[in-house]
Amino acid sequence: MSELNFLPINRADMEARGWDAPDFVYVTGDAYVDHPSFGVAIISRVLEAAGFRVAILAQPDYRSAEAFREFGRPRLGFLVTAGNIDSMVAHYTAAKKRRSTDYYSPGGEMGKRPDRAVIVYCNRIREAFGDVPIILGGLEASLRRFAHYDYWDNKVRRSVLVDARADLLTYGMGENILLRIAALLDKGVPVKKIRDVRGTVFLAKREDAVHFPVAAAFDYNELKTDKRRYAEAFGVQYRNQDAISGKAILEYYDDKMLVQNPPMPPLEREELDRVYALPYARTYHPSYEAAGGVPAIEEVRFSVTHNRGCFGACNFCALAFHQGRTVRSRSMESVVEECRKITEMPDFKGYIHDVGGPTANFRYPACDKQLKSGVCTNRKCLAPTPCKNLKVDHSEYVELLRRIEALPRVKKVFIRSGIRFDYLLADPDETFFKKLVRDHVSGQLKVAPEHCSTRVLAAMGKPEFSVYSRFRRRYFELTKSMGKEQYLVPYLMSSHPGSTLADAVELAECLKRDHYAPEQVQDYYPTPGTASTVMYYTGIDPLTMKKVFVPDDYREKQLQRALLQFNRPQNAALVREALQRAGREDLIGFGAECLVRPERDFREKAHERGAKSGKKSLEHGGKHPSTAGKPKHDEKSKTAPKRGEKTAISAKSGRNGGKPTVGRSKKK
């Protein structure tokens, strides 16, 4: 596509458009990808449609202020985001090791953005332009808007707004928030006078008036030292993230007062339709072609988002704190039209990769009450059991899928976003379940039981394992009846708060009993803005204020992870240690129920394998003994269940191969 389809990325682009200066310079830690799965693309196109000039400053050199002077001083201000995900999550694994690839950078190259990107960017902007208005947005700012436990520093950090020295912070989905701010700035209202916009956070003097009723006030000096008070504060924040019932929340920083106004209402269907109808180029900027493009586009290039929000409310997921628990969806006409545009792309091969969102099979709010009174503050919609007021209906989603399938050039429509299987089972009409199995699975369906222990699932905010077992059983019944060979890819998590070694052993027994062989599992990763992170830091469930066991010892986390992959020879010593610590030596042995062989037998078998391999190497030109016993790299034998096994599951069970989630950071 021509570069004229994109917004300006440098002064030459700006001048080619005849601009003397942009209204906003949008600074982002991601490469510039003009696709509606990227927040920068959506916000910039929404502002453009409203008549504002927006220039994109993608991954500027943060080592000096010079790069931030590229467009000169913008007329209205700077917009700043770390990108689609938190910069620390983009850079580090759950073990705090540096990642080798940044999927949001050209060619996947690391080092294009700084750690704690919004803070660094804002300080460079202040260095370049002094008191120019700066507005923060995106996931990093949204989830760090309050005092928050930071896993990488292992302490409670101040609100990112305080450290960044910006003027405003927008949280949640920012279209209407930024349109309101832009209109006020355009009228000449000073940024420090913008105090009544929903979905914003700002700093004021302690004695200043607050425009909305206040739910509670907390002091940072107390929050950073008192874990119980910190848990209480998160509970208040969590219960005030609804646009109907939410109130303002205050935090004190010495002589300053941080104010979070109540959330902005979610976009309604007509508004969402307008957002997704904007003229996105649907790809990365051509300037990245020489570097091989931007890897993050691959997962969403031929995918469509049909909804926002999630009433699943898993405790380890930040969606409740960002998009919110109320679901809104686009019209079928809007989604079909976007799919039609995809079919006209020159490299479209006939496959729509996903029609999803945070949870693929949600189209409407969980119940009518949410539309009038907001979400319930004292219970979840689905866990531990579905609420009696829950409305379950897949009929519109089924019709949407059928309309997309009917488009010319469409061969197949897949669903790769998370399916909430407890919601699916709550539907007495199996039309969607059957259609899912028959038409929309690409060999493997990804689902998220996460664990099997009732205690751990309760801490996660997930349904009991029996619900997943019922789903799995019916899935394979339908698969067999349709003459298909399809499998399940379960997402599993080790070391989540609440998980003891005994719970990890229980999960390992479950995996063995059901013939699961996960090649990858996810260690629990404490990230800002989740109830589980509060549990990890405080040992308290902030939604119930009850104590929770936390496996924060590095060795124990290693043992729990090893138990989930007990069948790997390299994990044998760890598995034996874990079973001994848990008092489950009965699982060390040769019985059908045992997880690992005794150490002596294991060594003898390894020695025999080595001897045989060495003999083969010497006599028949086989492999050298140093390679004996290593796993074979035959993908089919490693990952594919035997034909006809009802409960067999593909070995791959890691989320996106361990990569940061692209576009939508939701784990079901």
XYZ file of C-alpha atoms in Angstrom:
668
model
C 0.000 0.000 0.000
C 1.095 3.583 -0.540
C 2.535 5.444 2.432
C -0.259 8.011 1.926
C -2.590 5.464 3.549
C -0.659 5.965 6.795
C -0.419 8.923 9.123
C 2.858 10.903 9.074
C 5.799 9.213 10.797
C 8.378 11.973 10.249
C 8.664 15.650 9.360
C 8.914 14.950 5.628
C 5.602 13.025 5.716
C 3.996 15.887 7.645
C 5.198 18.559 5.255
C 4.053 16.478 2.278
C 0.553 16.794 3.705
C 0.952 20.553 3.904
C 0.928 20.684 7.698
C 3.006 23.221 9.582
C 2.484 21.272 12.816
C 0.341 18.364 14.029
C -2.388 18.786 16.632
C -1.102 15.714 18.454
C 2.137 13.777 18.345
C 1.405 10.171 19.323
C 4.470 8.533 20.906
C 4.390 4.734 21.031
C 6.729 1.966 22.121
C 5.477 -0.268 19.302
C 6.298 -0.067 15.640
C 3.533 1.710 13.710
C 0.942 -0.846 12.631
C -2.268 0.629 11.231
C -4.562 -2.243 12.160
C -7.596 -2.137 14.511
C -6.010 -4.688 16.849
C -3.505 -1.970 17.812
C -4.570 0.807 20.170
C -2.474 3.477 18.462
C -4.175 2.769 15.143
C -7.663 3.057 16.624
C -7.080 6.246 18.628
C -5.201 8.013 15.828
C -7.891 7.172 13.260
C -10.686 8.232 15.632
C -8.996 11.601 16.192
C -8.325 11.956 12.472
C -12.007 11.315 11.712
C -12.898 14.099 14.164
C -10.732 16.548 12.210
C -7.508 16.485 14.229
C -4.039 16.155 12.747
C -2.154 13.250 14.305
C 1.499 12.355 13.692
C 2.974 9.026 14.830
C 6.356 8.952 16.596
C 7.001 5.214 16.794
C 9.834 3.831 18.928
C 11.838 7.074 19.103
C 15.455 6.974 20.262
C 14.874 7.446 23.985
C 18.509 8.113 24.854
C 18.091 11.866 24.236
C 15.327 14.415 23.726
C 16.275 15.119 20.116
C 14.073 12.418 18.542
C 11.037 13.878 20.325
C 11.522 17.184 18.467
C 10.883 15.490 15.092
C 7.549 17.253 14.461
C 8.208 20.350 16.541
C 5.806 21.408 19.282
C 2.299 19.999 18.589
C -0.593 22.440 18.716
C -2.545 20.537 21.383
C -0.145 18.083 23.004
C 1.538 14.688 23.151
C -0.212 11.338 23.494
C 2.032 8.686 25.050
C 1.708 4.890 25.226
C 4.117 2.019 25.821
C 2.268 0.100 23.099
C -0.130 -2.825 23.056
C 1.344 -4.443 26.165
C 3.272 -3.387 29.261
C 6.908 -2.726 28.362
C 8.183 -4.876 31.245
C 6.068 -7.827 30.094
C 7.307 -7.240 26.556
C 10.905 -7.413 27.759
C 10.970 -10.057 30.518
C 9.690 -13.581 31.124
C 7.999 -14.742 34.340
C 11.485 -15.781 35.501
C 12.613 -12.152 34.949
C 14.898 -13.214 32.111
C 15.301 -10.913 29.127
C 13.279 -12.012 26.112
C 15.117 -12.483 22.848
C 12.368 -11.151 20.598
C 10.055 -8.130 20.684
C 7.095 -9.083 18.516
C 5.979 -5.457 18.254
C 9.269 -4.211 16.781
C 10.565 -4.411 13.187
C 12.115 -7.809 12.598
C 11.354 -8.712 16.216
C 14.438 -6.764 17.323
C 14.827 -6.113 21.053
C 15.922 -2.757 22.441
C 13.680 -0.490 20.393
C 11.800 0.703 23.472
C 12.944 1.334 27.061
C 11.841 -0.418 30.223
C 8.938 1.507 31.836
C 8.443 3.204 28.499
C 5.789 5.795 29.389
C 7.951 7.230 32.184
C 11.022 7.510 29.946
C 9.087 8.998 27.040
C 7.372 11.615 29.189
C 10.610 12.735 30.786
C 12.197 13.150 27.360
C 9.190 15.190 26.166
C 9.470 17.453 29.208
C 13.166 17.861 28.445
C 12.358 18.865 24.864
C 9.283 21.072 25.326
C 8.779 21.902 28.992
C 5.131 22.371 29.904
C 3.509 20.965 26.742
C 0.332 18.955 27.552
C 1.037 15.216 27.913
C -1.746 12.600 28.062
C -0.942 8.979 28.908
C -2.903 5.980 27.617
C -2.634 2.324 26.686
C -2.272 -0.799 28.779
C 0.879 0.153 30.711
C -0.590 3.451 31.886
C -4.069 2.046 32.471
C -2.952 -0.823 34.706
C -0.419 1.273 36.619
C -2.702 4.212 37.322
C -2.781 3.569 41.072
C -0.021 2.655 43.483
C 0.794 -0.853 42.303
C 2.938 -3.840 43.195
C 5.724 -4.147 40.646
C 7.002 -7.703 40.238
C 10.287 -6.619 38.666
C 11.207 -4.172 41.483
C 9.444 -6.326 44.094
C 7.881 -3.294 45.728
C 4.828 -1.039 45.554
C 5.547 1.731 43.077
C 3.755 5.052 42.819
C 1.115 5.701 40.189
C 2.809 5.946 36.808
C 1.221 9.387 36.440
C 3.326 10.644 39.350
C 6.589 9.240 38.003
C 5.924 10.261 34.398
C 5.028 13.877 35.263
C 2.242 13.839 32.672
C -0.886 15.985 32.928
C -3.610 13.380 32.410
C -3.874 9.602 32.292
C -6.654 7.857 30.404
C -7.640 4.335 31.421
C -9.771 1.726 29.726
C -10.870 2.058 26.115
C -9.938 5.604 25.153
C -11.902 6.663 22.073
C -14.543 8.859 23.716
C -12.179 9.928 26.496
C -9.657 11.364 24.060
C -12.310 12.905 21.825
C -13.577 14.812 24.865
C -10.063 15.880 25.925
C -9.165 16.920 22.357
C -12.333 19.015 22.049
C -11.587 20.828 25.335
C -7.964 21.492 24.393
C -9.115 22.716 20.978
C -11.406 25.229 22.695
C -8.463 26.585 24.623
C -9.151 24.936 27.979
C -5.791 24.515 29.782
C -4.943 20.855 30.329
C -4.627 21.404 34.089
C -8.242 22.587 34.151
C -9.584 19.377 32.588
C -10.866 17.660 35.712
C -14.352 16.311 34.967
C -13.772 13.838 32.104
C -14.719 10.273 32.931
C -12.006 7.676 32.373
C -9.216 10.061 33.403
C -6.757 10.304 36.277
C -5.040 13.546 37.331
C -3.011 15.085 40.139
C -4.350 18.001 42.162
C -3.818 19.751 45.471
C -5.248 17.977 48.514
C -7.759 20.761 49.089
C -9.073 20.841 45.495
C -12.667 19.869 44.787
C -13.541 16.513 43.183
C -16.306 16.462 40.587
C -17.713 12.996 41.372
C -18.772 11.189 44.575
C -15.764 9.530 46.228
C -15.665 5.829 47.137
C -12.522 5.937 49.291
C -9.138 7.613 49.801
C -5.772 5.971 50.477
C -2.288 7.227 51.300
C 0.673 5.942 49.296
C 2.942 5.988 52.339
C 0.561 3.505 53.958
C -0.047 1.396 50.848
C 3.653 0.781 50.236
C 4.171 -0.723 53.707
C 0.818 -2.159 54.834
C -0.101 -5.210 52.750
C -3.600 -5.539 54.189
C -4.354 -1.909 53.421
C -2.996 -2.416 49.908
C -5.340 -5.376 49.375
C -8.264 -3.321 50.674
C -7.418 -0.517 48.236
C -7.424 -2.896 45.276
C -10.797 -4.271 46.359
C -12.251 -0.755 46.282
C -10.686 -0.094 42.882
C -12.034 -3.357 41.468
C -15.574 -2.637 42.671
C -15.589 0.842 41.153
C -14.679 0.021 37.559
C -18.264 0.088 36.306
C -19.465 3.179 34.447
C -22.906 3.029 36.099
C -22.043 2.325 39.724
C -18.387 3.371 39.958
C -17.259 6.335 42.053
C -14.090 8.402 42.164
C -11.072 7.086 44.098
C -8.326 9.166 45.716
C -4.684 8.487 46.546
C -2.521 10.901 48.498
C 1.132 11.549 47.658
C 2.451 13.934 50.304
C 0.831 17.298 49.435
C -0.675 15.997 46.169
C -3.936 14.134 45.554
C -4.363 11.638 42.726
C -7.950 11.472 41.512
C -9.421 8.701 39.387
C -12.729 9.781 37.921
C -15.353 7.048 37.318
C -15.020 5.054 34.071
C -16.229 6.289 30.714
C -19.252 4.248 29.521
C -18.335 1.555 26.976
C -18.910 2.246 23.301
C -22.332 1.100 22.161
C -22.841 -0.942 19.004
C -23.223 2.002 16.623
C -20.103 3.672 18.036
C -18.066 0.472 17.715
C -19.236 0.084 14.137
C -17.971 3.589 13.315
C -14.597 2.881 14.927
C -14.022 -0.303 12.927
C -15.187 1.275 9.660
C -12.313 3.782 9.670
C -9.744 3.572 6.821
C -7.059 1.384 8.397
C -4.219 0.242 6.150
C -4.427 -3.102 8.033
C -0.678 -3.675 8.015
C 2.620 -2.267 9.258
C 4.196 0.855 7.786
C 6.160 0.121 4.580
C 9.335 1.538 6.145
C 9.646 -1.709 8.136
C 9.672 -3.953 5.081
C 13.464 -4.091 4.867
C 13.622 -5.405 8.439
C 11.143 -8.168 7.640
C 8.013 -6.421 8.892
C 6.489 -6.489 12.358
C 5.860 -10.030 13.689
C 2.822 -9.034 15.773
C 0.708 -8.468 12.664
C 0.817 -12.127 11.673
C -1.579 -13.292 14.366
C -4.241 -10.660 13.636
C -3.809 -9.843 9.947
C -6.781 -11.958 8.842
C -8.691 -11.789 12.126
C -11.643 -9.723 13.283
C -12.617 -8.437 16.730
C -16.386 -8.565 17.196
C -16.691 -7.700 20.907
C -15.164 -5.896 23.883
C -15.235 -6.502 27.618
C -15.478 -9.794 29.486
C -17.744 -10.925 32.308
C -15.584 -14.014 32.806
C -13.477 -11.975 35.269
C -10.603 -14.429 35.866
C -8.503 -13.128 38.757
C -5.234 -13.328 36.819
C -6.601 -11.293 33.899
C -6.387 -7.494 33.690
C -9.441 -7.086 31.444
C -11.765 -6.299 34.350
C -9.455 -3.406 35.222
C -9.063 -2.200 31.630
C -11.897 -3.043 29.226
C -14.321 -3.803 32.048
C -16.786 -6.590 32.769
C -19.634 -5.343 30.583
C -19.674 -6.783 27.065
C -20.472 -4.798 23.950
C -20.360 -6.088 20.383
C -20.388 -4.828 16.834
C -23.297 -5.348 14.480
C -23.170 -8.338 12.183
C -23.128 -5.995 9.191
C -20.018 -4.237 10.511
C -18.116 -7.478 11.128
C -19.090 -8.974 7.769
C -17.996 -5.800 5.985
C -14.573 -5.955 7.656
C -14.253 -9.594 6.610
C -15.155 -8.610 3.058
C -12.279 -6.095 3.100
C -9.955 -8.854 4.309
C -10.969 -11.077 1.379
C -9.841 -8.321 -1.004
C -6.305 -8.244 0.414
C -3.827 -9.554 -2.196
C -2.349 -12.225 0.092
C -5.657 -13.547 1.443
C -5.748 -17.339 1.035
C -9.384 -17.955 1.910
C -9.052 -18.327 5.681
C -10.420 -15.958 8.325
C -8.164 -16.805 11.262
C -10.425 -15.586 14.066
C -13.760 -13.946 14.779
C -13.213 -13.242 18.427
C -12.237 -10.847 21.161
C -11.432 -11.161 24.865
C -13.836 -14.124 24.868
C -15.034 -15.271 21.466
C -18.510 -16.497 22.410
C -19.766 -13.367 24.235
C -22.010 -10.953 22.336
C -24.082 -9.215 25.023
C -23.915 -8.192 28.697
C -24.341 -11.086 31.103
C -27.797 -9.961 32.241
C -30.322 -7.145 31.892
C -29.414 -5.806 35.333
C -25.967 -4.759 34.109
C -27.557 -2.311 31.693
C -29.444 -0.567 34.508
C -27.393 -1.006 37.660
C -23.951 -2.038 36.473
C -22.063 -5.254 37.229
C -22.457 -6.940 40.600
C -19.730 -6.019 43.071
C -20.186 -9.084 45.274
C -20.080 -11.992 42.822
C -18.914 -13.110 39.382
C -21.210 -13.982 36.504
C -19.807 -17.460 35.808
C -17.646 -18.665 38.695
C -17.827 -20.682 40.785
C -21.214 -21.391 39.158
C -23.242 -19.416 36.585
C -25.474 -16.734 38.102
C -29.196 -17.467 37.934
C -29.677 -14.176 36.052
C -27.147 -15.071 33.342
C -28.521 -14.833 29.812
C -26.988 -17.476 27.573
C -27.537 -17.143 23.845
C -25.186 -18.066 20.987
C -27.731 -17.604 18.202
C -26.461 -14.241 16.946
C -22.849 -15.436 16.980
C -23.871 -18.493 14.937
C -25.635 -16.279 12.417
C -22.594 -13.989 12.244
C -20.304 -16.917 11.463
C -22.668 -18.170 8.760
C -22.743 -14.774 7.071
C -18.956 -14.604 7.003
C -18.743 -18.138 5.592
C -21.054 -17.069 2.765
C -18.655 -14.379 1.539
C -16.965 -15.028 -1.820
C -13.368 -16.293 -1.490
C -13.882 -17.436 2.134
C -12.983 -21.125 2.455
C -12.958 -21.455 6.233
C -13.609 -19.375 9.342
C -11.675 -20.330 12.466
C -12.207 -19.343 16.091
C -8.897 -18.989 17.885
C -9.791 -16.562 20.666
C -10.620 -18.134 23.994
C -13.913 -19.987 24.197
C -15.545 -19.788 27.614
C -16.562 -23.423 27.881
C -18.676 -22.996 31.042
C -20.797 -20.394 29.228
C -21.053 -22.720 26.231
C -22.268 -25.592 28.429
C -24.852 -23.324 30.065
C -26.612 -23.042 26.708
C -29.264 -25.790 26.398
C -29.166 -25.330 22.621
C -26.119 -27.171 21.220
C -26.282 -25.466 17.815
C -23.152 -23.404 18.442
C -21.255 -26.236 20.113
C -21.892 -28.497 17.138
C -21.055 -25.783 14.618
C -17.849 -24.968 16.491
C -16.684 -28.592 16.324
C -17.800 -29.127 12.735
C -16.716 -25.862 11.101
C -14.405 -23.668 13.161
C -11.596 -25.755 14.687
C -8.255 -25.830 12.905
C -7.380 -29.317 14.163
C -6.886 -28.137 17.736
C -9.174 -26.072 19.965
C -7.503 -23.966 22.656
C -9.321 -23.889 25.978
C -8.285 -22.877 29.475
C -9.010 -25.229 32.360
C -5.806 -23.767 33.963
C -5.766 -26.310 36.823
C -7.778 -29.155 38.342
C -7.535 -28.332 42.065
C -10.742 -26.846 43.471
C -8.727 -24.625 45.809
C -6.536 -23.219 43.032
C -9.437 -22.730 40.628
C -11.293 -20.783 43.326
C -8.263 -18.504 43.740
C -8.200 -18.044 39.958
C -11.905 -17.221 39.765
C -12.501 -20.226 37.514
C -15.216 -22.923 37.544
C -14.561 -26.342 39.045
C -12.659 -28.864 36.957
C -15.731 -31.058 36.585
C -17.142 -28.416 34.234
C -14.130 -28.737 31.962
C -14.317 -32.539 32.146
C -17.930 -32.388 31.014
C -16.998 -30.047 28.158
C -14.084 -32.243 27.086
C -16.189 -35.381 27.086
C -18.897 -33.787 24.936
C -16.323 -32.206 22.608
C -14.828 -35.570 21.754
C -18.269 -37.179 21.429
C -19.200 -34.557 18.832
C -15.813 -34.842 17.127
C -16.187 -38.607 16.779
C -19.795 -38.396 15.586
C -18.688 -36.032 12.824
C -15.843 -38.287 11.729
C -13.186 -35.729 12.562
C -9.746 -36.018 14.121
C -9.510 -32.934 16.328
C -7.892 -32.284 19.675
C -7.888 -29.935 22.634
C -4.981 -27.705 23.606
C -5.393 -26.936 27.319
C -3.863 -23.848 28.864
C -2.288 -24.801 32.195
C -0.717 -22.568 34.812
C 1.773 -23.468 37.525
C 2.439 -21.651 40.814
C -0.660 -19.466 40.839
C -1.481 -18.106 44.328
C -3.311 -20.822 46.233
C -1.364 -23.639 44.579
C 0.572 -25.847 47.002
C 2.837 -28.721 46.028
C -0.057 -31.012 46.866
C -2.200 -29.170 44.311
C 0.545 -29.459 41.699
C 0.778 -33.204 42.404
C -2.987 -33.479 41.979
C -2.723 -31.770 38.593
C 0.127 -34.076 37.541
C -1.987 -37.113 38.475
C -4.845 -35.682 36.431
C -2.565 -35.170 33.427
C -1.315 -38.754 33.626
C -4.780 -40.219 34.081
C -6.161 -38.334 31.079
C -3.109 -38.841 28.843
C -2.190 -35.137 28.707
C 1.409 -34.403 27.750
C 1.856 -30.618 27.806
C 4.956 -29.486 25.997
C 4.670 -25.992 27.455
C 3.054 -24.661 30.605
C 2.833 -21.102 31.841
C 4.336 -20.056 35.148
C 2.103 -17.570 36.918
C 3.271 -14.048 35.985
C 2.314 -11.230 38.399
C 1.404 -8.198 36.278
C -0.180 -4.890 37.386
C -3.942 -4.566 37.623
C -5.002 -8.085 38.625
C -6.419 -9.601 41.796
C -3.966 -12.492 41.501
C -1.009 -10.095 41.633
C -2.381 -8.659 44.861
C -2.602 -12.216 46.226
C 0.990 -12.863 45.176
C 2.278 -9.754 46.952
C 0.086 -9.714 50.062
C -1.031 -13.318 50.591
C -4.587 -11.934 50.750
C -7.439 -12.312 48.270
C -8.494 -8.658 47.785
C -12.037 -9.657 46.799
C -12.683 -11.662 49.998
C -9.829 -10.462 52.274
C -9.067 -14.102 53.132
C -5.509 -15.409 53.383
C -4.072 -17.258 50.385
C -0.991 -19.480 50.216
C 1.606 -18.061 47.811
C 4.287 -20.261 46.183
C 6.866 -17.477 45.891
C 9.966 -19.563 46.634
C 11.926 -20.032 43.406
C 12.691 -23.692 44.108
C 9.075 -24.533 44.822
C 8.019 -22.823 41.612
C 10.528 -24.986 39.743
C 9.073 -28.087 41.379
C 5.484 -27.166 40.551
C 6.384 -26.514 36.935
C 8.306 -29.799 36.683
C 5.300 -31.739 37.999
C 3.207 -30.477 35.088
C 5.807 -32.002 32.741
C 6.589 -35.062 34.847
C 7.144 -37.254 31.782
C 10.241 -35.360 30.664
C 13.480 -37.200 31.548
C 15.228 -33.931 32.404
C 12.565 -33.219 35.056
C 12.901 -36.574 36.843
C 15.049 -35.318 39.730
C 12.776 -32.329 40.326
C 9.660 -34.509 40.221
C 11.118 -36.922 42.773
C 12.053 -34.006 45.045
C 8.563 -32.529 44.707
C 6.882 -35.838 45.515
C 9.138 -36.351 48.527
C 8.391 -32.855 49.829
C 4.672 -33.436 49.331
C 4.792 -36.798 51.104
C 3.759 -38.633 47.946
C 6.584 -41.143 47.550
C 3.856 -43.604 46.532
C 4.002 -41.957 43.098
C 7.688 -42.860 42.684
C 7.890 -46.346 41.246
C 6.745 -48.612 38.443
C 2.976 -48.748 38.924
C 0.563 -47.443 36.345
C -0.269 -44.514 38.618
C 3.358 -43.515 39.290
C 4.753 -40.277 37.876
C 8.468 -41.098 37.909
C 10.782 -44.066 38.395
C 13.161 -44.386 41.351
C 16.491 -42.614 40.896
C 18.572 -45.796 40.741
C 16.389 -47.375 38.053
C 16.372 -44.140 36.119
C 20.184 -43.999 36.143
C 20.488 -47.644 35.129
C 18.080 -47.202 32.230
C 19.943 -44.080 31.112
C 23.233 -45.994 31.283
C 21.782 -48.856 29.238
C 20.513 -46.436 26.610
C 23.917 -44.802 26.468
C 25.718 -48.130 26.139
C 23.428 -49.324 23.357
C 23.741 -46.010 21.547
C 27.528 -46.109 21.874
C 27.649 -49.636 20.456
C 25.480 -48.597 17.553
C 27.663 -45.586 16.955
C 30.844 -47.658 16.839
C 29.520 -50.653 14.902
C 26.966 -49.133 12.537
C 27.847 -45.476 12.167
C 25.007 -44.467 14.494
C 24.816 -41.416 16.782
C 27.608 -40.671 19.222
C 26.862 -41.738 22.825
C 26.762 -38.068 23.886
C 23.484 -37.683 21.994
C 21.836 -40.830 23.348
C 18.641 -40.467 25.289
C 17.805 -37.011 23.958
C 14.212 -36.494 22.794
C 13.594 -37.051 19.125
C 12.532 -34.003 17.132
C 9.706 -35.694 15.277
C 6.825 -33.212 15.531
C 4.193 -35.818 14.799
C 5.379 -38.293 17.399
C 5.979 -35.508 19.898
C 2.664 -33.753 19.682
C 0.013 -35.824 17.961
C -2.238 -38.172 19.947
C -2.824 -41.648 18.634
C -5.609 -41.880 16.134
C -8.897 -42.737 17.768
C -7.938 -41.819 21.355
C -10.925 -39.979 22.734
C -9.100 -38.114 25.469
C -5.830 -37.552 23.657
C -4.610 -33.995 23.525
C -2.005 -32.231 21.483
C 1.158 -31.689 23.442
C 1.322 -27.988 22.816
C -0.396 -26.180 25.650
C 1.543 -22.958 26.089
C -0.122 -19.638 25.398
C 1.094 -18.487 22.013
C 4.333 -20.412 22.371
C 5.378 -18.278 25.326
C 5.136 -15.041 23.333
C 3.410 -11.966 24.727
C -0.215 -12.004 23.574
C -0.831 -10.035 20.395
C -3.694 -7.594 20.156
C -5.803 -9.021 23.000
C -4.281 -9.874 26.295
C -6.930 -12.239 27.463
C -6.492 -15.690 29.041
C -9.647 -17.563 29.543
